[in-house]
Amino acid sequence: MKTIRFEHRVTADDTLRWQDNRLYLLDQRVLPADERFVECTDVQATAEAITAMVVRGAPAIGIAAAYGIVLAARERYAQSPTGWRTGIEQDLATLAASRPTAVNLFWAIARFREAIADLPDGDPEAKLLELAQAIHDADRADNRRMGAFGASLIEGPTAVITHCNTGGLATGGWGTALGVIRSAFAEGRVTHVYADETRPWLQGARLTAWELQRDDIPVQLIVDGAAAARMAAGGVSWAIVGADRIAANGDVANKIGTYGLAVAARHHGVRFMVAAPTSTIDLATATGADIPIEQREAGEVLRCGGQRVASDGVDAWNPVFDVTPASLVDAIVTERGIIEKPDAAAISMHLGRGD
Ligand code: MRU
C-alpha cells in the first residue's frame, strides 16, 4: 500500500478524501501515533484497505466502496467502452468480499449497480463520482439529524458509556453514536464520556479518545471489562453505540463487546441506545442469527501493541462483532427519527413499510 502525508493538521473529517482523481484514506491502523494516508488508485487497493482496517466503521466502509467503484469504472471503461458494465461486476464482487458484516458496504454496491444499469452510453466516471460524493455528503447530513434525535432522548446532565469508534472516523463526518454524544454535549446533556478501549483493535483507545479530546469533550478510557463496574458506580444513564447491521426484527450486530455492554446496562438500569443510519437496517436479514459475523485471525487477540502476550501454542477465538437482541435495546435512532423498543413492526413502520 502506498502511504503519503499531507501538510495540514489531520482531523476526523479527513477520513475519506477524493483528491487528484484518487481516493486517500486516513490510515486508522496507526492513529493517533501517526497521521498518514493510504492512496487508492484502483478498486483492488480500495478493497485491500477495507480488509486491512485502514478504513473501518460501517458507513465509512460503504463510502470507501463507493469511491472504489468510481476507480473501477474508470479502468473498465478505458479497457472496453462497450463491455465495462460486464467487467465491473468482478470489481463489485471484490469489494463485497472485503468485509462481511457491515451492510452499508452491500447497500452502497446495490445503489451503484442500479445507477450503472441506468447510465447512458459513454464515459461513466463523472456520473458515478457524483453519486459517491452524494452518498458521502448525505451521510454527514444524516449524522447531524441523528445527533439531534438521539440527544433529545438524554435527560442530562449525565455521563455516558460508548464502545468502539463511531465518530467522524467511522462515517462521512460527525458520527453516529459519537454524533449523538457530540450533539448532546453541545446541549449540556452529556458532560462526560467513558470510552471502552475495545480490544483487540483498540478503536476506543486510539480513535474515540482522540476524536473526543480534539473536541474538548471530557473522556476517560476504561478497559472493556470495567464497563459493568462503571455502571454500578452510578452517574451513567445511557450506553450509546453504533451498528454494523440491524436485522428486520431489531437485533443489532456491532463491535464485539456490545452485547455484554447491553446486558450490563439492563442489569444496572442504564438505558441502551443504538444510533445508525437507515442504510444499516437490513430488511433482508430476518434476525440477528442470520447476520454473518466476521471472524479475524487469532493473532489479533494473541498480540497487544505488536507484542505476543499469550504463550506459544495458545489459540484464540476472534469474532469481531456480536449480536445484541432487540429486547435489550431501548431505542434505535436513525436520520429519520427514534424507534423506541424496536421490534419488527416498529422497524417496518419506521421505514414506511408498515401496514
Ligand atoms: O471493525 P470496525 O472498526 O469496522 O467496527 C466498527 C463498529 O463496530 C462500529 O461500532 C460500527 O461500524 C458503527 S460505526 C458508525
Short mmCIF file of C-alpha atoms and ligand atoms in Angstrom, two decimals:
data_model
loop_
_atom_site.label_atom_id
_atom_site.label_comp_id
_atom_site.label_asym_id
_atom_site.label_seq_id
_atom_site.Cartn_x
_atom_site.Cartn_y
_atom_site.Cartn_z
CA MET A 1 0.00 0.00 0.00
CA LYS A 2 1.33 3.44 -0.91
CA THR A 3 1.22 5.80 2.06
CA ILE A 4 1.64 9.57 1.99
CA ARG A 5 1.44 12.53 4.37
CA PHE A 6 -0.30 15.85 3.79
CA GLU A 7 0.93 19.10 5.28
CA HIS A 8 -2.18 20.09 7.24
CA ARG A 9 -3.19 19.03 10.75
CA VAL A 10 -5.30 15.91 10.35
CA THR A 11 -8.86 15.72 11.75
CA ALA A 12 -11.63 13.13 11.66
CA ASP A 13 -13.02 15.00 8.62
CA ASP A 14 -10.06 13.65 6.65
CA THR A 15 -11.25 10.04 6.91
CA LEU A 16 -12.01 9.81 3.17
CA ARG A 17 -10.63 12.36 0.69
CA TRP A 18 -11.21 12.40 -3.05
CA GLN A 19 -8.36 14.45 -4.43
CA ASP A 20 -6.47 14.49 -7.76
CA ASN A 21 -8.86 11.85 -9.12
CA ARG A 22 -7.96 9.31 -6.49
CA LEU A 23 -9.02 8.22 -3.02
CA TYR A 24 -6.97 8.96 0.08
CA LEU A 25 -7.86 7.07 3.23
CA LEU A 26 -6.63 8.24 6.63
CA ASP A 27 -4.73 5.18 7.90
CA GLN A 28 -6.68 4.30 11.04
CA ARG A 29 -4.34 1.43 11.89
CA VAL A 30 -1.67 3.85 13.04
CA LEU A 31 -3.67 6.66 14.67
CA PRO A 32 -3.07 8.51 16.92
CA ALA A 33 0.69 7.89 16.84
CA ASP A 34 0.99 8.63 13.12
CA GLU A 35 -1.17 10.65 10.73
CA ARG A 36 -0.66 9.24 7.26
CA PHE A 37 -2.87 8.36 4.31
CA VAL A 38 -3.15 5.32 2.05
CA GLU A 39 -3.52 6.23 -1.62
CA CYS A 40 -6.00 4.16 -3.64
CA THR A 41 -5.81 4.48 -7.41
CA ASP A 42 -7.73 1.30 -8.18
CA VAL A 43 -10.51 -0.82 -6.78
CA GLN A 44 -8.15 -3.57 -5.67
CA ALA A 45 -6.27 -1.18 -3.39
CA THR A 46 -9.59 0.11 -2.01
CA ALA A 47 -10.82 -3.41 -1.18
CA GLU A 48 -7.47 -4.28 0.42
CA ALA A 49 -7.63 -1.11 2.54
CA ILE A 50 -11.10 -2.09 3.79
CA THR A 51 -9.99 -5.64 4.67
CA ALA A 52 -6.84 -4.36 6.37
CA MET A 53 -8.81 -1.85 8.51
CA VAL A 54 -7.15 1.25 7.03
CA VAL A 55 -10.74 2.49 6.85
CA ARG A 56 -13.34 0.96 9.15
CA GLY A 57 -16.77 1.68 10.63
CA ALA A 58 -19.90 0.68 8.73
CA PRO A 59 -20.79 3.98 6.96
CA ALA A 60 -17.14 4.77 6.14
CA ILE A 61 -16.70 1.33 4.57
CA GLY A 62 -19.77 1.97 2.38
CA ILE A 63 -18.40 5.36 1.28
CA ALA A 64 -14.94 3.93 0.57
CA ALA A 65 -16.56 1.24 -1.58
CA ALA A 66 -18.49 3.94 -3.46
CA TYR A 67 -15.26 5.73 -4.42
CA GLY A 68 -13.67 2.35 -5.19
CA ILE A 69 -16.41 1.73 -7.75
CA VAL A 70 -15.60 5.07 -9.43
CA LEU A 71 -11.97 3.90 -9.76
CA ALA A 72 -13.16 0.53 -11.10
CA ALA A 73 -15.41 2.17 -13.70
CA ARG A 74 -12.56 4.38 -14.93
CA GLU A 75 -10.32 1.38 -15.51
CA ARG A 76 -13.00 -0.86 -17.02
CA TYR A 77 -14.21 1.88 -19.39
CA ALA A 78 -10.62 2.56 -20.54
CA GLN A 79 -10.24 -1.15 -21.28
CA SER A 80 -13.60 -1.51 -23.02
CA PRO A 81 -16.04 1.37 -23.63
CA THR A 82 -18.72 -1.13 -24.65
CA GLY A 83 -18.05 -4.01 -22.21
CA TRP A 84 -17.27 -2.14 -18.98
CA ARG A 85 -20.65 -2.90 -17.39
CA THR A 86 -19.95 -6.63 -17.58
CA GLY A 87 -16.33 -6.27 -16.45
CA ILE A 88 -17.18 -4.16 -13.40
CA GLU A 89 -19.24 -6.98 -11.88
CA GLN A 90 -15.97 -8.66 -10.92
CA ASP A 91 -14.90 -5.48 -9.10
CA LEU A 92 -18.20 -5.26 -7.24
CA ALA A 93 -17.62 -8.86 -6.13
CA THR A 94 -14.09 -7.98 -4.96
CA LEU A 95 -15.46 -5.13 -2.84
CA ALA A 96 -18.28 -7.31 -1.50
CA ALA A 97 -15.70 -9.84 -0.29
CA SER A 98 -13.67 -7.24 1.62
CA ARG A 99 -15.63 -7.47 4.92
CA PRO A 100 -18.86 -9.40 5.59
CA THR A 101 -20.80 -7.81 8.45
CA ALA A 102 -21.39 -4.10 7.80
CA VAL A 103 -24.38 -4.00 5.48
CA ASN A 104 -23.61 -0.40 4.39
CA LEU A 105 -20.99 -1.93 2.06
CA PHE A 106 -23.62 -4.05 0.29
CA TRP A 107 -26.09 -1.17 0.34
CA ALA A 108 -23.58 1.08 -1.48
CA ILE A 109 -22.79 -1.64 -4.03
CA ALA A 110 -26.52 -2.14 -4.70
CA ARG A 111 -27.02 1.62 -5.25
CA PHE A 112 -24.17 1.68 -7.76
CA ARG A 113 -25.43 -1.43 -9.55
CA GLU A 114 -28.77 0.34 -10.10
CA ALA A 115 -27.06 3.57 -11.21
CA ILE A 116 -24.80 1.69 -13.62
CA ALA A 117 -27.80 -0.02 -15.22
CA ASP A 118 -29.48 3.37 -15.77
CA LEU A 119 -26.47 5.24 -17.18
CA PRO A 120 -26.48 6.27 -20.84
CA ASP A 121 -23.61 5.06 -23.04
CA GLY A 122 -20.35 6.98 -22.71
CA ASP A 123 -17.75 7.57 -20.01
CA PRO A 124 -19.41 6.79 -16.65
CA GLU A 125 -16.81 8.30 -14.33
CA ALA A 126 -18.29 11.78 -13.77
CA LYS A 127 -21.80 10.47 -13.03
CA LEU A 128 -20.55 7.76 -10.69
CA LEU A 129 -18.30 10.22 -8.87
CA GLU A 130 -21.35 12.45 -8.39
CA LEU A 131 -23.15 9.53 -6.77
CA ALA A 132 -20.21 8.68 -4.49
CA GLN A 133 -19.98 12.31 -3.36
CA ALA A 134 -23.73 12.47 -2.83
CA ILE A 135 -23.58 9.37 -0.61
CA HIS A 136 -20.67 10.91 1.31
CA ASP A 137 -22.46 14.26 1.79
CA ALA A 138 -25.76 12.63 2.73
CA ASP A 139 -24.05 10.56 5.41
CA ARG A 140 -22.68 13.72 7.03
CA ALA A 141 -26.08 15.43 6.95
CA ASP A 142 -27.85 12.30 8.24
CA ASN A 143 -25.47 12.11 11.17
CA ARG A 144 -26.33 15.66 12.22
CA ARG A 145 -30.04 14.76 12.17
CA MET A 146 -29.38 11.55 14.08
CA GLY A 147 -27.35 13.51 16.61
CA ALA A 148 -30.26 15.84 17.31
CA PHE A 149 -32.79 12.98 17.64
CA GLY A 150 -30.50 10.98 19.92
CA ALA A 151 -29.62 13.95 22.10
CA SER A 152 -33.32 14.69 22.66
CA LEU A 153 -33.63 11.34 24.49
CA ILE A 154 -30.97 12.18 27.06
CA GLU A 155 -32.20 13.99 30.13
CA GLY A 156 -28.88 15.30 31.27
CA PRO A 157 -26.58 16.31 32.61
CA THR A 158 -25.12 12.82 32.70
CA ALA A 159 -22.13 10.68 31.85
CA VAL A 160 -22.46 8.07 29.08
CA ILE A 161 -20.57 4.95 28.02
CA THR A 162 -19.69 4.17 24.43
CA HIS A 163 -17.98 1.29 22.67
CA CYS A 164 -15.65 1.12 19.66
CA ASN A 165 -15.39 4.19 17.40
CA THR A 166 -18.48 5.65 15.78
CA GLY A 167 -17.30 9.19 15.07
CA GLY A 168 -16.09 11.07 12.03
CA LEU A 169 -13.50 8.34 11.54
CA ALA A 170 -16.23 5.71 11.13
CA THR A 171 -18.53 7.80 8.91
CA GLY A 172 -18.64 10.66 6.43
CA GLY A 173 -18.42 13.08 9.40
CA TRP A 174 -19.79 13.88 12.91
CA GLY A 175 -20.58 10.22 13.65
CA THR A 176 -23.48 8.02 14.64
CA ALA A 177 -23.28 7.20 18.37
CA LEU A 178 -20.43 9.69 18.75
CA GLY A 179 -22.53 12.18 16.76
CA VAL A 180 -25.31 11.79 19.36
CA ILE A 181 -22.73 12.32 22.10
CA ARG A 182 -21.33 15.40 20.32
CA SER A 183 -24.81 16.89 19.89
CA ALA A 184 -25.78 16.06 23.48
CA PHE A 185 -22.55 17.58 24.79
CA ALA A 186 -23.25 20.78 22.85
CA GLU A 187 -26.67 20.95 24.54
CA GLY A 188 -25.24 20.31 28.02
CA ARG A 189 -26.97 16.93 28.31
CA VAL A 190 -23.76 14.87 28.29
CA THR A 191 -20.90 16.05 30.45
CA HIS A 192 -18.51 13.10 30.48
CA VAL A 193 -17.79 10.08 28.27
CA TYR A 194 -16.44 6.70 29.32
CA ALA A 195 -14.92 5.07 26.24
CA ASP A 196 -14.39 1.31 26.24
CA GLU A 197 -10.89 0.68 24.90
CA THR A 198 -12.34 -2.00 22.55
CA ARG A 199 -9.90 -4.87 22.32
CA PRO A 200 -8.29 -6.09 20.14
CA TRP A 201 -8.07 -3.18 17.67
CA LEU A 202 -8.44 -0.53 20.39
CA GLN A 203 -10.78 1.67 18.37
CA GLY A 204 -11.95 3.24 21.65
CA ALA A 205 -8.47 3.96 22.98
CA ARG A 206 -6.85 5.03 19.72
CA LEU A 207 -9.73 6.65 17.83
CA THR A 208 -12.68 7.64 20.05
CA ALA A 209 -10.50 9.17 22.75
CA TRP A 210 -8.55 11.03 20.02
CA GLU A 211 -11.75 12.45 18.48
CA LEU A 212 -13.26 13.50 21.82
CA GLN A 213 -10.05 15.04 23.06
CA ARG A 214 -9.81 17.17 19.92
CA ASP A 215 -13.38 18.37 20.56
CA ASP A 216 -12.59 19.13 24.23
CA ILE A 217 -15.25 16.65 25.37
CA PRO A 218 -14.19 15.13 28.71
CA VAL A 219 -13.32 11.47 28.13
CA GLN A 220 -11.92 8.69 30.26
CA LEU A 221 -10.84 5.36 28.89
CA ILE A 222 -11.95 2.18 30.60
CA VAL A 223 -10.94 -1.39 29.81
CA ASP A 224 -13.86 -3.30 28.29
CA GLY A 225 -14.18 -5.37 31.47
CA ALA A 226 -14.70 -2.21 33.58
CA ALA A 227 -17.97 -1.16 31.95
CA ALA A 228 -20.26 -3.03 34.37
CA ALA A 229 -18.34 -1.72 37.39
CA ARG A 230 -18.55 1.79 35.97
CA MET A 231 -22.33 1.47 35.65
CA ALA A 232 -22.60 0.07 39.18
CA ALA A 233 -20.68 3.10 40.46
CA GLY A 234 -23.52 5.37 39.23
CA GLY A 235 -23.73 8.61 37.28
CA VAL A 236 -24.12 6.93 33.86
CA SER A 237 -27.64 6.97 32.43
CA TRP A 238 -27.05 5.88 28.82
CA ALA A 239 -24.84 3.47 26.89
CA ILE A 240 -24.71 4.68 23.27
CA VAL A 241 -23.32 2.55 20.44
CA GLY A 242 -23.42 2.29 16.65
CA ALA A 243 -24.29 -0.71 14.48
CA ASP A 244 -22.89 -2.65 11.55
CA ARG A 245 -26.18 -4.28 10.65
CA ILE A 246 -29.64 -4.15 12.16
CA ALA A 247 -31.87 -7.12 11.31
CA ALA A 248 -35.54 -6.72 10.40
CA ASN A 249 -36.54 -7.65 13.97
CA GLY A 250 -34.27 -5.03 15.55
CA ASP A 251 -31.38 -7.29 16.60
CA VAL A 252 -28.14 -5.32 16.33
CA ALA A 253 -24.72 -6.51 15.16
CA ASN A 254 -21.95 -4.25 16.42
CA LYS A 255 -18.37 -4.45 17.66
CA ILE A 256 -17.61 -7.44 19.87
CA GLY A 257 -18.41 -6.48 23.45
CA THR A 258 -21.57 -4.55 22.62
CA TYR A 259 -23.80 -7.46 23.70
CA GLY A 260 -22.09 -7.67 27.09
CA LEU A 261 -22.45 -3.91 27.48
CA ALA A 262 -26.20 -4.17 26.76
CA VAL A 263 -26.64 -6.99 29.31
CA ALA A 264 -24.79 -4.96 31.94
CA ALA A 265 -26.79 -1.85 31.05
CA ARG A 266 -30.13 -3.61 31.51
CA HIS A 267 -28.96 -5.04 34.85
CA HIS A 268 -27.98 -1.59 36.12
CA GLY A 269 -30.99 0.34 34.78
CA VAL A 270 -28.77 2.17 32.27
CA ARG A 271 -30.63 2.85 29.02
CA PHE A 272 -29.20 1.47 25.78
CA MET A 273 -29.25 3.48 22.54
CA VAL A 274 -28.17 2.36 19.06
CA ALA A 275 -27.51 5.16 16.55
CA ALA A 276 -27.27 4.12 12.90
CA PRO A 277 -28.44 5.40 9.52
CA THR A 278 -31.31 3.57 7.80
CA SER A 279 -28.70 2.17 5.36
CA THR A 280 -27.59 -0.03 8.29
CA ILE A 281 -31.04 -1.63 8.58
CA ASP A 282 -31.22 -4.81 6.51
CA LEU A 283 -34.79 -5.98 5.99
CA ALA A 284 -33.47 -8.95 4.01
CA THR A 285 -31.91 -10.29 7.22
CA ALA A 286 -34.72 -11.55 9.42
CA THR A 287 -32.96 -11.84 12.79
CA GLY A 288 -29.55 -11.41 14.36
CA ALA A 289 -28.89 -15.12 13.94
CA ASP A 290 -28.83 -14.56 10.17
CA ILE A 291 -26.16 -11.82 10.28
CA PRO A 292 -22.76 -13.01 9.02
CA ILE A 293 -20.24 -12.34 11.78
CA GLU A 294 -16.69 -11.65 10.66
CA GLN A 295 -14.01 -13.81 12.26
CA ARG A 296 -10.49 -12.42 12.06
CA GLU A 297 -7.18 -14.10 12.70
CA ALA A 298 -6.34 -15.27 16.22
CA GLY A 299 -3.13 -13.25 16.19
CA GLU A 300 -5.12 -10.04 16.70
CA VAL A 301 -6.05 -11.31 20.18
CA LEU A 302 -2.80 -13.10 20.96
CA ARG A 303 -0.79 -9.91 20.41
CA CYS A 304 -1.07 -6.50 22.02
CA GLY A 305 0.83 -3.48 20.70
CA GLY A 306 2.67 -5.76 18.29
CA GLN A 307 3.90 -7.93 21.18
CA ARG A 308 2.80 -11.53 21.66
CA VAL A 309 1.09 -11.78 25.06
CA ALA A 310 -0.02 -15.43 25.18
CA SER A 311 2.44 -18.28 25.32
CA ASP A 312 3.28 -20.10 22.09
CA GLY A 313 0.72 -22.67 21.06
CA VAL A 314 -2.25 -20.87 22.69
CA ASP A 315 -5.09 -20.25 20.22
CA ALA A 316 -7.82 -17.56 20.32
CA TRP A 317 -11.46 -17.16 19.19
CA ASN A 318 -11.81 -13.80 17.45
CA PRO A 319 -15.31 -12.89 16.26
CA VAL A 320 -15.14 -9.13 15.72
CA PHE A 321 -18.85 -8.43 16.07
CA ASP A 322 -21.64 -9.76 18.28
CA VAL A 323 -25.42 -9.56 18.21
CA THR A 324 -27.44 -7.68 20.82
CA PRO A 325 -31.06 -8.87 20.91
CA ALA A 326 -33.62 -6.14 20.20
CA SER A 327 -35.15 -6.76 23.65
CA LEU A 328 -32.05 -5.19 25.26
CA VAL A 329 -32.23 -2.04 23.11
CA ASP A 330 -34.25 0.90 24.46
CA ALA A 331 -34.04 2.97 21.29
CA ILE A 332 -32.67 2.85 17.77
CA VAL A 333 -32.03 6.33 16.38
CA THR A 334 -31.75 6.95 12.64
CA GLU A 335 -31.70 10.06 10.47
CA ARG A 336 -35.49 9.71 10.25
CA GLY A 337 -36.20 9.66 13.98
CA ILE A 338 -36.45 7.40 17.01
CA ILE A 339 -37.62 3.78 17.23
CA GLU A 340 -38.40 3.09 20.87
CA LYS A 341 -38.48 -0.57 21.98
CA PRO A 342 -37.53 -1.81 18.49
CA ASP A 343 -39.15 -4.88 17.02
CA ALA A 344 -40.11 -6.00 13.50
CA ALA A 345 -43.32 -3.95 13.40
CA ALA A 346 -41.71 -0.74 14.71
CA ILE A 347 -38.82 -1.04 12.26
CA SER A 348 -41.07 -1.71 9.31
CA MET A 349 -43.23 1.28 10.30
CA HIS A 350 -40.14 3.48 10.67
CA LEU A 351 -39.08 2.61 7.12
CA GLY A 352 -42.53 3.41 5.83
CA ARG A 353 -43.36 -0.20 5.13
CA GLY A 354 -45.81 -0.76 7.97
CA ASP A 355 -49.44 -1.75 7.44
O1 MRU B 1 -14.31 -3.39 12.99
P1 MRU B 1 -14.78 -1.97 12.86
O2 MRU B 1 -13.86 -0.98 13.49
O3 MRU B 1 -15.13 -1.63 11.42
O4 MRU B 1 -16.13 -1.93 13.68
C1 MRU B 1 -16.82 -0.72 13.79
C2 MRU B 1 -18.03 -0.82 14.65
O5 MRU B 1 -18.39 -1.86 15.14
C3 MRU B 1 -18.86 0.41 14.80
O6 MRU B 1 -19.46 0.45 16.04
C4 MRU B 1 -19.96 0.41 13.71
O7 MRU B 1 -19.41 0.20 12.43
C5 MRU B 1 -20.75 1.65 13.70
S1 MRU B 1 -19.75 2.98 13.10
C6 MRU B 1 -20.65 4.37 12.90
#
